[in-house]
Tab-separated table of C-alpha atoms in Angstrom:
chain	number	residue	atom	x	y	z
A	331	UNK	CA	0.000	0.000	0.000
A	332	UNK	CA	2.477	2.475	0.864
A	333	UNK	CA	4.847	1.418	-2.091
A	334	UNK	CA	1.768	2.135	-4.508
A	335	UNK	CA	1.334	5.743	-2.857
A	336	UNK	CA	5.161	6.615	-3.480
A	337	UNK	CA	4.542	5.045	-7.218
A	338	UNK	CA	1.864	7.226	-7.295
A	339	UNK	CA	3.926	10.651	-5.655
A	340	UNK	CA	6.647	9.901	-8.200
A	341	UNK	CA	4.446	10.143	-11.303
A	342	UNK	CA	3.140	13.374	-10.127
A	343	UNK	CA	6.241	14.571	-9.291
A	344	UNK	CA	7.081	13.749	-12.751
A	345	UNK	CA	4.017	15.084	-13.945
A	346	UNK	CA	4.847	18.192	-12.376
A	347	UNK	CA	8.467	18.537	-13.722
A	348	UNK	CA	7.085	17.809	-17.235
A	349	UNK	CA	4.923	20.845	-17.106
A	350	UNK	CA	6.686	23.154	-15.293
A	351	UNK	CA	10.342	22.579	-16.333
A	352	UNK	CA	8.944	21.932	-19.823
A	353	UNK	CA	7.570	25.250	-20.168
A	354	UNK	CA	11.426	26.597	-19.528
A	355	UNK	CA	12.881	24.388	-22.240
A	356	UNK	CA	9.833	25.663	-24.284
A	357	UNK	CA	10.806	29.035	-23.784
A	358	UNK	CA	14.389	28.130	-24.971
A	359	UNK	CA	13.016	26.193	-27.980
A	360	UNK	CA	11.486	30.061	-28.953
A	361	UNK	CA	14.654	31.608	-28.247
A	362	UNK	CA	16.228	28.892	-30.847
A	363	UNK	CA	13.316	29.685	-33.197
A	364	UNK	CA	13.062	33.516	-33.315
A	365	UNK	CA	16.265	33.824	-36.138
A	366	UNK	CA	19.104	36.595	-36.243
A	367	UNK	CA	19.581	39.101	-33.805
A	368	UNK	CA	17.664	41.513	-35.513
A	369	UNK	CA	14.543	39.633	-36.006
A	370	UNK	CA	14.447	37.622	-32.913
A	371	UNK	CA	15.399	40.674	-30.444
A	372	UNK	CA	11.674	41.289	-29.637
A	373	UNK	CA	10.666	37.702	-28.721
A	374	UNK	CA	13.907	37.022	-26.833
A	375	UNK	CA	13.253	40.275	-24.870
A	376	UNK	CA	10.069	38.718	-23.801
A	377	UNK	CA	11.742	35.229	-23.073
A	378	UNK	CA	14.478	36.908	-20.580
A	379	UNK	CA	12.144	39.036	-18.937
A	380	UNK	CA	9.536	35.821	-18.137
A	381	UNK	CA	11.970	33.293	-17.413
A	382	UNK	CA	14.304	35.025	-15.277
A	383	UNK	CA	11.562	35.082	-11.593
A	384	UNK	CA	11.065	31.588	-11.927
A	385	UNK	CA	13.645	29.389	-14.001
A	386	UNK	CA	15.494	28.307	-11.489
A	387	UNK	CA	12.944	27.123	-8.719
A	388	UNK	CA	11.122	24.711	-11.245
A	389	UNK	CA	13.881	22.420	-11.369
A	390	UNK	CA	12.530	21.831	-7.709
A	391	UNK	CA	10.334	18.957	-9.376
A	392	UNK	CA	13.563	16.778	-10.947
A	393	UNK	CA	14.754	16.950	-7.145
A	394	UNK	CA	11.743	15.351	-5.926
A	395	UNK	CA	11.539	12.689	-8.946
A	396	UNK	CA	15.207	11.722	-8.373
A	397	UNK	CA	15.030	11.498	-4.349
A	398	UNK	CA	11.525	9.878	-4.655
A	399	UNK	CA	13.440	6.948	-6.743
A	400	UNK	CA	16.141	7.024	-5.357
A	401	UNK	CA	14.818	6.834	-2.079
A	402	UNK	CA	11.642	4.305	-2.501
A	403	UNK	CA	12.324	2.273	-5.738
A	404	UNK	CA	16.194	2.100	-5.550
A	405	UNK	CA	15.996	-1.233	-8.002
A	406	UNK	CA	14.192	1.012	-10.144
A	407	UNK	CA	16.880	4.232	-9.797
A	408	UNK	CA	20.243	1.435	-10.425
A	409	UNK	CA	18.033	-0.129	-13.334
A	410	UNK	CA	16.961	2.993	-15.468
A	411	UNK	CA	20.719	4.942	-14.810
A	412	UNK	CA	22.608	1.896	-15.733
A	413	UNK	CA	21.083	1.171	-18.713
A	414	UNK	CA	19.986	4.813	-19.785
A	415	UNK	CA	23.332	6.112	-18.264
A	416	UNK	CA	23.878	8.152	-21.791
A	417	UNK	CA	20.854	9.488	-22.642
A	418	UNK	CA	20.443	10.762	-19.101
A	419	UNK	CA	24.275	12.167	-18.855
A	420	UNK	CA	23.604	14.033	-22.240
A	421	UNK	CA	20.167	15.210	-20.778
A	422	UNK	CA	22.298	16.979	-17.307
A	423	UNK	CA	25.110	18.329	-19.308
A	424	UNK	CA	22.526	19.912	-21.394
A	425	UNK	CA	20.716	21.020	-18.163
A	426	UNK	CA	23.968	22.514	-17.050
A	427	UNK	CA	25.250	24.533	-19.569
A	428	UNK	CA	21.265	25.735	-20.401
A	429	UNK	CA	21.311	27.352	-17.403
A	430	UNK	CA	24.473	28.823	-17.670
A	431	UNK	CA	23.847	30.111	-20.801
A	432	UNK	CA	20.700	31.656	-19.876
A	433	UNK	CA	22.680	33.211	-16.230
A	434	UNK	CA	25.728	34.551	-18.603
A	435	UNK	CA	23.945	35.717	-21.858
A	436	UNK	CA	22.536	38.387	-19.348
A	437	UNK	CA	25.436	39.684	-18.066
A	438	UNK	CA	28.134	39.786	-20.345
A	439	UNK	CA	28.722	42.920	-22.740
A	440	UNK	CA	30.180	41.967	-25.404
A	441	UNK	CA	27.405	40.916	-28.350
A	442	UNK	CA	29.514	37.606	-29.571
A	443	UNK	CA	29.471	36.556	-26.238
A	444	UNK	CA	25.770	36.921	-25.808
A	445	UNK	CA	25.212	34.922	-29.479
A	446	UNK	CA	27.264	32.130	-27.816
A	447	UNK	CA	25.761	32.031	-24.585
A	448	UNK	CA	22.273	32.205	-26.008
A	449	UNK	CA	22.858	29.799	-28.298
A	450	UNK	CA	24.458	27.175	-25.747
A	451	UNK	CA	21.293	28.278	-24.180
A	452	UNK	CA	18.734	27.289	-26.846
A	453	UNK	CA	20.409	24.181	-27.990
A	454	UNK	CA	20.756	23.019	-24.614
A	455	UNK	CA	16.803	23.722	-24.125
A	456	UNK	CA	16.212	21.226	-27.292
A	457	UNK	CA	18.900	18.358	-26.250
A	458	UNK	CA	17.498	18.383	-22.488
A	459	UNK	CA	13.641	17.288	-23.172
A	460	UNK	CA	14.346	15.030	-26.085
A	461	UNK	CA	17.261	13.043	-24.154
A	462	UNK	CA	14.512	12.900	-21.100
A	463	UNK	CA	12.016	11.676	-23.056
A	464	UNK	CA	14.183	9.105	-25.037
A	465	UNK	CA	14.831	7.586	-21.275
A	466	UNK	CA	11.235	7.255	-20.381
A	467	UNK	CA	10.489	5.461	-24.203
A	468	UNK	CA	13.361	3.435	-23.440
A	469	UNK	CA	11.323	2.020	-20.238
A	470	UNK	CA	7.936	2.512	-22.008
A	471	UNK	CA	9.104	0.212	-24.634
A	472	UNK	CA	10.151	-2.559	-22.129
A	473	UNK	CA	13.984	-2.583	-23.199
A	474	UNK	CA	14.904	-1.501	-19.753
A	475	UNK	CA	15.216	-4.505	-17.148
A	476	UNK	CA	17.225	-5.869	-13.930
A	477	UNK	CA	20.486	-6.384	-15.768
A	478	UNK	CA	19.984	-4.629	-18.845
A	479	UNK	CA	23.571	-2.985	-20.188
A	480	UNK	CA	23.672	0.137	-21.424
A	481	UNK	CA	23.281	0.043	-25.335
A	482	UNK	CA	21.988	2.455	-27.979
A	483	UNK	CA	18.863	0.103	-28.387
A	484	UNK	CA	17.606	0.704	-24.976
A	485	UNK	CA	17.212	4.232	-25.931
A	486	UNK	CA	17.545	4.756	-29.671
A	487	UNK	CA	14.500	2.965	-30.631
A	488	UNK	CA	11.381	4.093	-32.516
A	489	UNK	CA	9.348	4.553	-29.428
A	490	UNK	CA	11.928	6.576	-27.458
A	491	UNK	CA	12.603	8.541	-30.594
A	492	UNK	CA	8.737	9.162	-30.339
A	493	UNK	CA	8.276	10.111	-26.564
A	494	UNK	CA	11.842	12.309	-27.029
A	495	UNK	CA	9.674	14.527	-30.184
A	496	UNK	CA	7.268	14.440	-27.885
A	497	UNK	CA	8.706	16.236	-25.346
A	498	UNK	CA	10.124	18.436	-27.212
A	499	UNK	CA	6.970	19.745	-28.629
A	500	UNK	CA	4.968	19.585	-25.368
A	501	UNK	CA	7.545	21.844	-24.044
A	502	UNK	CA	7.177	24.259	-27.385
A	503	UNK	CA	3.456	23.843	-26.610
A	504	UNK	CA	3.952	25.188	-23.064
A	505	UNK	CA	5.736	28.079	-23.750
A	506	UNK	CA	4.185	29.193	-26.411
A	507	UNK	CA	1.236	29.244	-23.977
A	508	UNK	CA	2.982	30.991	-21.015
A	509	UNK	CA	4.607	33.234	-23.554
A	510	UNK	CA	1.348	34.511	-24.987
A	511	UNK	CA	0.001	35.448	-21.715
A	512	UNK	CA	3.216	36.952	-20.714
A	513	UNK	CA	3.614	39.049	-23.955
A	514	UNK	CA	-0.648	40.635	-23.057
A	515	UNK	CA	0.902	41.290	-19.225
A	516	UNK	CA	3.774	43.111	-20.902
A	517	UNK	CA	1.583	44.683	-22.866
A	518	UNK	CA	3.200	43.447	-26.102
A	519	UNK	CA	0.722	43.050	-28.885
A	520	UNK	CA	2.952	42.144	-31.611
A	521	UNK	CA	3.911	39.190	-29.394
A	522	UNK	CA	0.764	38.230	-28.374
A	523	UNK	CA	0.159	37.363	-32.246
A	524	UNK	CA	3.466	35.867	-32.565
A	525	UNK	CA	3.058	33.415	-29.759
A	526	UNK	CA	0.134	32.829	-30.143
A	527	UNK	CA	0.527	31.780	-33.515
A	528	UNK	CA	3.266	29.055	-32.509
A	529	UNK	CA	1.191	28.173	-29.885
A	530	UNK	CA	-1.682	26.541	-32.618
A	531	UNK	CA	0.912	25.307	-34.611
A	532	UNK	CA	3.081	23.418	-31.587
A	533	UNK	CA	-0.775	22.121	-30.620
A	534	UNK	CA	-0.958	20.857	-34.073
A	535	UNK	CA	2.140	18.826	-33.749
A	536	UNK	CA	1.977	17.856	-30.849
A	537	UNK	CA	-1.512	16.046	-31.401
A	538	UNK	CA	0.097	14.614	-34.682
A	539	UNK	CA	2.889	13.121	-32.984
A	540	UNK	CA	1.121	12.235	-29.990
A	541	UNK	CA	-1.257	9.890	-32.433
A	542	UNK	CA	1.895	8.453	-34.399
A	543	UNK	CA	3.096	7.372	-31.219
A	544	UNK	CA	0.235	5.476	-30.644
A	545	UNK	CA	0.552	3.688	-33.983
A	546	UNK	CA	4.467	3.045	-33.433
A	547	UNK	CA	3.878	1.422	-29.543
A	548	UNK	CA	1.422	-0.671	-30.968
A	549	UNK	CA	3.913	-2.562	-32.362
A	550	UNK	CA	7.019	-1.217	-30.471
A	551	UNK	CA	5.381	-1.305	-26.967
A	552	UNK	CA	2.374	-3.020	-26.489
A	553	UNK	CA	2.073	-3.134	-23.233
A	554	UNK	CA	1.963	0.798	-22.952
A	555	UNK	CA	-0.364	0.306	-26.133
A	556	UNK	CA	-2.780	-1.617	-24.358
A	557	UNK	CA	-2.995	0.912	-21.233
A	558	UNK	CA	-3.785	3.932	-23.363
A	559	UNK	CA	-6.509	2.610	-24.862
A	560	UNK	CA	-8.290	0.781	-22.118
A	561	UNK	CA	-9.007	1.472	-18.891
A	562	UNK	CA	-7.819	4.418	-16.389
A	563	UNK	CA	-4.717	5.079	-19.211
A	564	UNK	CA	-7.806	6.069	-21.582
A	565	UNK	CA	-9.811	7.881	-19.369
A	566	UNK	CA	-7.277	10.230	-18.457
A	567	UNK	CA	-6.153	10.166	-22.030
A	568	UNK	CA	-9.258	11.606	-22.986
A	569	UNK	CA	-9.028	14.217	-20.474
A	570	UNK	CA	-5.803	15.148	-22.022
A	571	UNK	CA	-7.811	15.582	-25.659
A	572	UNK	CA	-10.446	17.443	-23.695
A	573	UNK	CA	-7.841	20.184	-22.389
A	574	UNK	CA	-5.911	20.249	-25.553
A	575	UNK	CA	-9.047	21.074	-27.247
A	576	UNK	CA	-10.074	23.829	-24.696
A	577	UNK	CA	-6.294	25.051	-24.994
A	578	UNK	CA	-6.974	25.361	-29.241
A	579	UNK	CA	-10.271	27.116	-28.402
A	580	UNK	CA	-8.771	29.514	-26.082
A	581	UNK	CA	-5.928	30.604	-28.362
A	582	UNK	CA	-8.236	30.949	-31.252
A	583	UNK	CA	-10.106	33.251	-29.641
A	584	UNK	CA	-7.442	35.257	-28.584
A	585	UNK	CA	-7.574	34.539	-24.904
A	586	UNK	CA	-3.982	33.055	-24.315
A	587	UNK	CA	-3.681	34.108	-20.812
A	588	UNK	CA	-6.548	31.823	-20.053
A	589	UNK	CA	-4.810	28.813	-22.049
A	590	UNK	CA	-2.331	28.337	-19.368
A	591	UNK	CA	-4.553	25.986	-17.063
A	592	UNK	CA	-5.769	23.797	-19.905
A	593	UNK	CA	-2.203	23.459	-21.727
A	594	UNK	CA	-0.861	22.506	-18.194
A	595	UNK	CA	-3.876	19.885	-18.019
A	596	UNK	CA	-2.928	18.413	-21.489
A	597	UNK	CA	0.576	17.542	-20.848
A	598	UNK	CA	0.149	16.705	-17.203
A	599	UNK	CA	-3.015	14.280	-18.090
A	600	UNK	CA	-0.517	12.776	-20.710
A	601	UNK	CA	2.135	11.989	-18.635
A	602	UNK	CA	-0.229	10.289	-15.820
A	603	UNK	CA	-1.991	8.037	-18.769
A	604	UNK	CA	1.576	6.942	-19.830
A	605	UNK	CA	2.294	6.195	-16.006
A	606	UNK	CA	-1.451	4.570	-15.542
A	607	UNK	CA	-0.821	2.543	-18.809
A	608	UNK	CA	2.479	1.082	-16.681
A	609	UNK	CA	0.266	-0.451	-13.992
A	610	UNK	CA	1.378	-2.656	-12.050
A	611	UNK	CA	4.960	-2.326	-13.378
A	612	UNK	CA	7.452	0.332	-13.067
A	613	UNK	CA	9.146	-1.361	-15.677
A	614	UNK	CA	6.363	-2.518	-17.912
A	615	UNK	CA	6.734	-6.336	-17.393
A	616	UNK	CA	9.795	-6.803	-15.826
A	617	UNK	CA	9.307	-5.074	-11.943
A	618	UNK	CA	6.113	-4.651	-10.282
A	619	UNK	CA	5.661	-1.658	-7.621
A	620	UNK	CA	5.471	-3.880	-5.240
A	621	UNK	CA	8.967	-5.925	-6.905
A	622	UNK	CA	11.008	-2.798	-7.164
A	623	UNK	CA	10.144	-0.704	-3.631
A	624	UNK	CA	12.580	-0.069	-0.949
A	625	UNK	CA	12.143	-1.540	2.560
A	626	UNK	CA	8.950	-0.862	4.166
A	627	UNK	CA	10.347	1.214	6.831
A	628	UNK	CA	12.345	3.186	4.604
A	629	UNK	CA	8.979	3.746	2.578
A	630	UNK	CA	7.251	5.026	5.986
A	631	UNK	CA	9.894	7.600	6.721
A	632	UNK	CA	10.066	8.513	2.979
A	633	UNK	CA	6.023	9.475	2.659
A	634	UNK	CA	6.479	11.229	6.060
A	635	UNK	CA	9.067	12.985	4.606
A	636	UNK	CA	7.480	13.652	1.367
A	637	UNK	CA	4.320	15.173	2.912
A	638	UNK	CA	6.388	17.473	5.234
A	639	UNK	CA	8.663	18.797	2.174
A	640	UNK	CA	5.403	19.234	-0.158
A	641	UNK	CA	3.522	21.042	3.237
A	642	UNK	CA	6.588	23.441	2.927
A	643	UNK	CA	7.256	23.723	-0.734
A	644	UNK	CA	4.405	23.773	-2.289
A	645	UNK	CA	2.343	26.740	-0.863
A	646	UNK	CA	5.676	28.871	-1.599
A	647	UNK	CA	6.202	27.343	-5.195
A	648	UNK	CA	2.632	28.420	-6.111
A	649	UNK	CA	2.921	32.270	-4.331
A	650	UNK	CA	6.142	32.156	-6.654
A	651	UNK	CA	4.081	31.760	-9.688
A	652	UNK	CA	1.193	33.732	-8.530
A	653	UNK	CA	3.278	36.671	-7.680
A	654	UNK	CA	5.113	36.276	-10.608
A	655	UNK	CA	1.646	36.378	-13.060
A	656	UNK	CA	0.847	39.367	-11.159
A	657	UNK	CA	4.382	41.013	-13.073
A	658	UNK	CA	5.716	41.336	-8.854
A	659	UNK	CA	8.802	39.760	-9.231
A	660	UNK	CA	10.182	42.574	-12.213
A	661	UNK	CA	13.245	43.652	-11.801
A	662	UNK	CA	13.652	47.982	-10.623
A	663	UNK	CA	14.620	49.882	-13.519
A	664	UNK	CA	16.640	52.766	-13.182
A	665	UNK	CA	13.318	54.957	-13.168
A	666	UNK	CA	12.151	52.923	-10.068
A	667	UNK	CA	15.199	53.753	-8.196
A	668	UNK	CA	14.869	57.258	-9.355
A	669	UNK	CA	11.250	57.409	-7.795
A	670	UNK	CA	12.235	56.473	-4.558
A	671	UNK	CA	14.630	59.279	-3.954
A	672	UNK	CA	18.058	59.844	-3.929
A	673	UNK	CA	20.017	57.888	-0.881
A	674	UNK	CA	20.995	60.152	2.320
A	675	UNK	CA	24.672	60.865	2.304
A	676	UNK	CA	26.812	58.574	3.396
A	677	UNK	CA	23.862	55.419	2.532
């Protein structure tokens, strides 16, 4: 019982770094998208100033996903990083240097430097989510098992090809979202067309590639198969449809600031039918929850644990994005500084 509520805290927890780290990498996929210096200055103006309140705190959720495996499925954690060792190597470096290019590409002066560091930057925010989502088609497929060797099959297969596209383009989907709403609270109209625009056209290939997939696990992964389309994988699948097609009707109609909750509810939806689809296994047909969990007593401590950490974390995650939404995390400009006086002498 308590092994199938840590499963359960882990796919959420994935879930959760899917959306909100996604919509970073999204962001960076833009940057990567919006051509020379000239022509993408306006969009990438837009990118710094709604990344830079919260980039940092969403990779919050990978902490949780990697301590929550770590921790209560430790089979599971030696398993996937043995076998998926480069894939998920490739997928930190590229966190790494992302977010160093994104810190550095802000503060240097020279305009070479900034074209390198924002370009380490973008490519780092396309490598990251495919690599990721290679890894979790490499365990959707079934290639990953106790004693499975690292090899370019366990990863470079047609179905973690497919879930590593998909990523990417759930995470162009999200921040196209987020970046339309941010572009109407910057009062940006030219950029609430732009993003909004490449918000309908991620949606569009995201739902193509999301029903390719389906035709390549069929044959790929059938286990997965099966879950989607029976079941509590379906169900939830077809919630995912449901706020993907709210998301198009919301953009349409110019209301992109609204999108955010439904685009969240696609991708999140998505990721929790792909875990549903899994059940029982963790590793579809090789470890069971139950097969792969930690000691009992470490399981105990580790939901204790959990519940404290979310108790404290969450409530100030979510005034983080709330006060961010509300534009009251901007940086002072020099006129701000100006309006609140000169400072006394000697301050």
């Amino acid at each position: 019982m308590t092994a199938d509520l840590i499963a359960v805290v882990l796919l959420l927890a994935i879930a959760a770094y899917t959306c909100a780290g996604g919509t970073d990498y999204g962001a960076g996929f833009w940057d990567l998208a919006a051509g020379g210096a000239a022509r993408g200055r306006r969009p990438r103006w837009l990118i710094d100033h709604a990344m830079a309140p919260v980039w940092e705190v969403n990779n919050v959720w990978l902490i949780f996903v990697f301590v929550i495996m770590w921790t209560g499925f430790p089979t599971l954690f030696q398993t996937v990083f043995s076998a998926m060792w480069l894939p998920l190597a490739l997928a930190a470096v590229g966190l790494v240097l992302r977010g160093a290019g994104f810190a550095f590409r802000k503060v240097v002066h020279r305009l070479a430097d900034r074209r390198l560091y924002g370009a380490v930057f973008a490519l780092a925010s396309l490598v990251t989510p495919f690599f990721l989502g290679a890894a979790a088609g490499g365990v959707a497929s079934g290639r990953v098992k106790p004693g499975t060797e690292a090899s370019a099959d366990a990863w470079a297969n047609p179905t973690s090809i497919m879930f590593g596209l998909l990523a990417v383009a759930a995470a162009a989907f999200l921040g196209a979202v987020f970046l339309t709403g941010d572009a109407r609270r910057f009062d940006a109209p030219d950029l609430v067309v732009y993003f909004r625009r490449r918000g309908l056209l991620s949606l569009a290939v995201l739902l193509v590639l999301a029903v390719a997939t389906l035709f390549v696990t069929n044959e790929d992964a059938p286990y997965v198969r099966h879950g989607l389309t029976h079941g509590a994988g379906l169900g939830v699948g077809i919630a995912a449809g449901a706020a993907l097609l709210i998301t198009a009707t919301l953009l349409v109609r110019n209301e992109g600031r609204h999108a955010r909750a439904p685009a969240v509810g696609t991708v999140a939806c998505a990721v929790i039918a792909w875990g549903l689809a899994q059940r029982p296994y963790l590793l579809p047909t090789s470890m069971t929850v139950a097969e792969g969990a930690g000691a009992s007593s470490t399981l105990t401590w580790l939901a204790f644990v959990t519940l404290v950490a979310l108790v404290i974390v969450v409530p100030a995650v979510v005034l983080l994005y709330w006060l961010d939404s509300r534009g009251e995390l901007e940086e002072l400009t020099e006129a701000d500084l100006r309006q609140g006086g000169d400072p006394p002498d000697g301050g």
